[in-house]
mmCIF file with all atom_site columns, C-alpha atoms in Angstrom:
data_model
loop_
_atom_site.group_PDB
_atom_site.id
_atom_site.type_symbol
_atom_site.label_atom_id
_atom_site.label_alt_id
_atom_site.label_comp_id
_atom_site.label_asym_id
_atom_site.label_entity_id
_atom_site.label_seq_id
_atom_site.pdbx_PDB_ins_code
_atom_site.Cartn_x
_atom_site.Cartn_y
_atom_site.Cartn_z
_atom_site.occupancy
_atom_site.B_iso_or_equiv
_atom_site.pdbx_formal_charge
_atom_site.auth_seq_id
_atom_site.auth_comp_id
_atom_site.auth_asym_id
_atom_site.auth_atom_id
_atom_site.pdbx_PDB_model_num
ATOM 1   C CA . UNK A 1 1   ? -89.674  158.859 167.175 1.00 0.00 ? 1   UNK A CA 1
ATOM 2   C CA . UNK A 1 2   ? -93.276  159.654 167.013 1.00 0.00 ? 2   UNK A CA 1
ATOM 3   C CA . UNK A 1 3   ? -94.305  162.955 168.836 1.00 0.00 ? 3   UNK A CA 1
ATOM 4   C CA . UNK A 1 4   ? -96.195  161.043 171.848 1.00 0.00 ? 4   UNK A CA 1
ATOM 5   C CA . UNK A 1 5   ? -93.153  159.057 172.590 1.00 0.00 ? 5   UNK A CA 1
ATOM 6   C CA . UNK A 1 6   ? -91.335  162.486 172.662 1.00 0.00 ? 6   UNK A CA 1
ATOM 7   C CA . UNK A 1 7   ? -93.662  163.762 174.802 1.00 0.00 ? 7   UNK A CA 1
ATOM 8   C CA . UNK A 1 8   ? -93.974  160.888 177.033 1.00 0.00 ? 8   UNK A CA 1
ATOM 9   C CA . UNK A 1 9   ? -89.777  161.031 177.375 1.00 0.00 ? 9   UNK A CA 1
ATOM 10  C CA . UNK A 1 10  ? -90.113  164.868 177.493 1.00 0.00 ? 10  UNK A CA 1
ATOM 11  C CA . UNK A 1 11  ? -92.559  164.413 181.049 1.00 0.00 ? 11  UNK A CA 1
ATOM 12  C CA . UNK A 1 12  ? -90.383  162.274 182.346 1.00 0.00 ? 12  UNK A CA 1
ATOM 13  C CA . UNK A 1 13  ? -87.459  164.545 182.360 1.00 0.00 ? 13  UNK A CA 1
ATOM 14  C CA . UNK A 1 14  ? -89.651  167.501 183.729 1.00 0.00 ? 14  UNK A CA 1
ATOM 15  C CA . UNK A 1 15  ? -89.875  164.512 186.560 1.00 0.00 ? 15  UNK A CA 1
ATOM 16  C CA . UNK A 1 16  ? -85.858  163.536 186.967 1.00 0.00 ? 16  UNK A CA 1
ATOM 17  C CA . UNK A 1 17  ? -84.915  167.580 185.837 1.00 0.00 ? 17  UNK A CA 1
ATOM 18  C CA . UNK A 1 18  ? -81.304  166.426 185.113 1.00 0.00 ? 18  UNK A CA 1
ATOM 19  C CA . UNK A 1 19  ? -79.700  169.653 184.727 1.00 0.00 ? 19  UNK A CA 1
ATOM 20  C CA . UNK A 1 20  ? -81.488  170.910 187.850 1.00 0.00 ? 20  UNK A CA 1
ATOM 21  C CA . UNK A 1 21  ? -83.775  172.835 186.080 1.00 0.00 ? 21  UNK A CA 1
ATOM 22  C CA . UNK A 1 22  ? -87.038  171.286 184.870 1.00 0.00 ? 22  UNK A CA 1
ATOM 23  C CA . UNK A 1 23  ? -87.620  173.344 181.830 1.00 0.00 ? 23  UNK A CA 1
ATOM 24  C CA . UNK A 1 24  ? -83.872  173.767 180.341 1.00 0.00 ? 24  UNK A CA 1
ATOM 25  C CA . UNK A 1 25  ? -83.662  169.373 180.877 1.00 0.00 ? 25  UNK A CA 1
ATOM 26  C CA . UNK A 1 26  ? -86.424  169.553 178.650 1.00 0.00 ? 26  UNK A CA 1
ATOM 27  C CA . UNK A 1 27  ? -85.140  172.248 176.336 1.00 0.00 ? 27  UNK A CA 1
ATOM 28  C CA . UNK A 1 28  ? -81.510  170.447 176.217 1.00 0.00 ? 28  UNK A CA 1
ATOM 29  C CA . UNK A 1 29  ? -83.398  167.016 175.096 1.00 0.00 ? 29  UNK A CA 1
ATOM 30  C CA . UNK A 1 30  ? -85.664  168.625 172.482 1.00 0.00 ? 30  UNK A CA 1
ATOM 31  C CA . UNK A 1 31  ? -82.275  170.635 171.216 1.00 0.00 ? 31  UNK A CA 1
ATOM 32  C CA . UNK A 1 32  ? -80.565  167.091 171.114 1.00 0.00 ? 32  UNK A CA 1
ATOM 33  C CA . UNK A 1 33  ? -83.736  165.409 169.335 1.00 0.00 ? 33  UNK A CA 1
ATOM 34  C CA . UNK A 1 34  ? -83.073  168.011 166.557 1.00 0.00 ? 34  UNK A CA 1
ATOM 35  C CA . UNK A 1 35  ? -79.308  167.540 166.396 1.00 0.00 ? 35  UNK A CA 1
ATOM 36  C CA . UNK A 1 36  ? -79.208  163.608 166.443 1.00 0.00 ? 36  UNK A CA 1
ATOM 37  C CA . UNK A 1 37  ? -82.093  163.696 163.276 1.00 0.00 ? 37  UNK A CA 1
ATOM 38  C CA . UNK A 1 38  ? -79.381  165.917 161.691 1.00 0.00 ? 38  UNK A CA 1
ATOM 39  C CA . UNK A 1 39  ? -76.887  164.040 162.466 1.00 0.00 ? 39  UNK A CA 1
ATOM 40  C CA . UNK A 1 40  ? -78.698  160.456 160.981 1.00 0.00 ? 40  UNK A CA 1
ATOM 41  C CA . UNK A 1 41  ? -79.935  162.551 158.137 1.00 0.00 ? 41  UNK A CA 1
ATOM 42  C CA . UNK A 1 42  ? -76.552  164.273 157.331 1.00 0.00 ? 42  UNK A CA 1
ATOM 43  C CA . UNK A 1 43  ? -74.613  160.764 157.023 1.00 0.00 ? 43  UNK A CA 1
ATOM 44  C CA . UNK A 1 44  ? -77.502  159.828 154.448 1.00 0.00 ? 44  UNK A CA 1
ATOM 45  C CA . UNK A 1 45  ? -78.733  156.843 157.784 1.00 0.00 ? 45  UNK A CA 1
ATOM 46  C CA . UNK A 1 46  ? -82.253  158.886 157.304 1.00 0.00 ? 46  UNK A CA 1
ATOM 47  C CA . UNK A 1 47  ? -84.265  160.461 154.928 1.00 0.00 ? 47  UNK A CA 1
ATOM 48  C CA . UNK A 1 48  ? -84.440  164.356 156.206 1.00 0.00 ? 48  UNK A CA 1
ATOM 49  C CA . UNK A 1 49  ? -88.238  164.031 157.132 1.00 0.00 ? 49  UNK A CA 1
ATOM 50  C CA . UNK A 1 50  ? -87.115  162.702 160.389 1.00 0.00 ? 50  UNK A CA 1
ATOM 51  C CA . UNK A 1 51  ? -84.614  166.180 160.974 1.00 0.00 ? 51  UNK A CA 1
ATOM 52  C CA . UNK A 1 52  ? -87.536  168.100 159.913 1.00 0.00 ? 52  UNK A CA 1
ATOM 53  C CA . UNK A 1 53  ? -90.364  166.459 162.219 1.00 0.00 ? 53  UNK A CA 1
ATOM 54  C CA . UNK A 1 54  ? -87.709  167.221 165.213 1.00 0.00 ? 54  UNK A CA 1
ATOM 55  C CA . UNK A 1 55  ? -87.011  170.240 164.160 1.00 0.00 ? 55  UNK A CA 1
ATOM 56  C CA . UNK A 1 56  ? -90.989  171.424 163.737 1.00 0.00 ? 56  UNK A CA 1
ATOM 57  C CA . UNK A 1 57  ? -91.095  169.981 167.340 1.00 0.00 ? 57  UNK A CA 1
ATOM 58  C CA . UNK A 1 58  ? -88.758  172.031 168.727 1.00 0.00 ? 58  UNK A CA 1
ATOM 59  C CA . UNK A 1 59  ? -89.558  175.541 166.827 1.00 0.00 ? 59  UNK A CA 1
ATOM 60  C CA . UNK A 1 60  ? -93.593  174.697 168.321 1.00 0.00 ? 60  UNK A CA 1
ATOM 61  C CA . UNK A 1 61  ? -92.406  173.992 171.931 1.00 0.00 ? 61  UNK A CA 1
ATOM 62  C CA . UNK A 1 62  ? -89.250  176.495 171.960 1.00 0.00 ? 62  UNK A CA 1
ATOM 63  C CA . UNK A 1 63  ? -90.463  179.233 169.383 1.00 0.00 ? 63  UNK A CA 1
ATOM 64  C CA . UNK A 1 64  ? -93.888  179.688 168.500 1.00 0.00 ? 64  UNK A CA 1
ATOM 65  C CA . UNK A 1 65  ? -95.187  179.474 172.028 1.00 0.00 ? 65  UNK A CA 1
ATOM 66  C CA . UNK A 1 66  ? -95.259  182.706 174.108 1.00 0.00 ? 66  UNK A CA 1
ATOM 67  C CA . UNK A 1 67  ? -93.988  182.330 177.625 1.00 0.00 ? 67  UNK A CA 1
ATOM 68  C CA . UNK A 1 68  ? -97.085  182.295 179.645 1.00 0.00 ? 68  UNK A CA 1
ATOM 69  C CA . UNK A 1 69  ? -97.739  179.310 176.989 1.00 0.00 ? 69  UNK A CA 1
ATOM 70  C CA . UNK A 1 70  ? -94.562  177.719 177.869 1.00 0.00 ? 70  UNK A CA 1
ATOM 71  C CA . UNK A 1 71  ? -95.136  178.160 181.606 1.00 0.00 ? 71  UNK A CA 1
ATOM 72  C CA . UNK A 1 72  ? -98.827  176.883 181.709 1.00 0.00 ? 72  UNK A CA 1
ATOM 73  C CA . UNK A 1 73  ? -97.571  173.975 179.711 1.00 0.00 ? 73  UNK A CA 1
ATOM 74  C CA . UNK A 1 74  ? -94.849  173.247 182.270 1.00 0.00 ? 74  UNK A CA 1
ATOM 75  C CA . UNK A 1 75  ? -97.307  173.527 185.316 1.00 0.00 ? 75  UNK A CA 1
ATOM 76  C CA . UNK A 1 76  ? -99.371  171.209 184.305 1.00 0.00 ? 76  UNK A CA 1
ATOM 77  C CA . UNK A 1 77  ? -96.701  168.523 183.452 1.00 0.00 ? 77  UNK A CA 1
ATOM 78  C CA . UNK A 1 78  ? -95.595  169.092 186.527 1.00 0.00 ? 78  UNK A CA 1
ATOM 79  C CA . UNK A 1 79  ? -98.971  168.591 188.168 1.00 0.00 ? 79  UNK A CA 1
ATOM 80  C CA . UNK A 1 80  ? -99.823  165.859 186.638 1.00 0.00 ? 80  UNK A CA 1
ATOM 81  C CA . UNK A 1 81  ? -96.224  164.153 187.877 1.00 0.00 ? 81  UNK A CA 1
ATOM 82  C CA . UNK A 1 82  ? -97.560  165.380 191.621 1.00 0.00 ? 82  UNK A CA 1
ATOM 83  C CA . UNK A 1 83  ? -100.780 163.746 191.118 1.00 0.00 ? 83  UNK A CA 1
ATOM 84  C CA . UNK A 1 84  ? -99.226  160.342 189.722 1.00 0.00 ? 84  UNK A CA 1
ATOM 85  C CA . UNK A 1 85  ? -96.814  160.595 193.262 1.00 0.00 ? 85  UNK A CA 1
ATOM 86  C CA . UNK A 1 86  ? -99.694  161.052 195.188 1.00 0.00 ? 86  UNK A CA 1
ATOM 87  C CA . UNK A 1 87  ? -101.701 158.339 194.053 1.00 0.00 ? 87  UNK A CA 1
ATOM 88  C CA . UNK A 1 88  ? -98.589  156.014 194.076 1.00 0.00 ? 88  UNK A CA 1
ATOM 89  C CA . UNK A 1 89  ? -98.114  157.456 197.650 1.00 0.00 ? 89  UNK A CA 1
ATOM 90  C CA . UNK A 1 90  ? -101.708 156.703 198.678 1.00 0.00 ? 90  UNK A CA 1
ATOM 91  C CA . UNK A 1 91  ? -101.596 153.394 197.235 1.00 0.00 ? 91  UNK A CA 1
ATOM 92  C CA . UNK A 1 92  ? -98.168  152.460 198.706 1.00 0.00 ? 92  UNK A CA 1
ATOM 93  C CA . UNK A 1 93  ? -99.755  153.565 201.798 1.00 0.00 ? 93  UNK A CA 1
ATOM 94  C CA . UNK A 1 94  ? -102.987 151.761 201.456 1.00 0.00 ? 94  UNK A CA 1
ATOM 95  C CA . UNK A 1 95  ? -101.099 148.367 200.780 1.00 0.00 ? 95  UNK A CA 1
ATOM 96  C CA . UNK A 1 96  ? -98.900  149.052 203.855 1.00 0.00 ? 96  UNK A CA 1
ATOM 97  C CA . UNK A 1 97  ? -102.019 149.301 206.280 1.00 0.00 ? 97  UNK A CA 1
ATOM 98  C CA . UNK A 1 98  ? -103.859 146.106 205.011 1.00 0.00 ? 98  UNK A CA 1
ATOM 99  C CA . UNK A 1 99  ? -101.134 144.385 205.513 1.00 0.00 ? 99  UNK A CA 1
ATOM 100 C CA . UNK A 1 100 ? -100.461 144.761 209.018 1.00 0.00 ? 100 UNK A CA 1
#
């Protein structure tokens, strides 16, 4: 998995927050990305670059950032997912009234 595709999966949990919290959904997938490389690299499926691309991923998003870092990052994932509901909203809204 490439690192916008894990970002692009990543925004969409902040969206759905499974495990009610936005941030930990986020932190629980990123932990799985890391274990499920391991996992295909362990049983020889995958080469270990893929374990240690997942694994860099994590330690940048979970480790090396301080938590004002974290936090910004998380507020503006989340506004961007307000201002795609919006517009979706507006537009939703916009068909609605031309049609009547």
């Amino acid at each position: 998995m490439d690192c916008k595709e894990h970002d692009t999966i990543a925004k969409a949990l902040v969206r759905e927050h499974p495990l009610v919290d936005p941030e930990f959904s986020v932190m629980v997938y990123d932990m799985f990305c890391v274990l499920n490389a391991f996992q295909f690299a362990d049983s020889s499926q995958a080469d270990m670059n893929a374990f240690f691309f997942e694994l860099d991923l994590f330690k940048k998003r979970w480790l090396e950032k301080t938590r004002s870092e974290q936090m910004h990052e998380m507020i503006d994932i989340c506004t961007d997912n307000l201002r795609e509901d919006l517009r979706k909203s507006f537009c939703e809204s916009f068909i609605v009234d031309d049609a009547e």
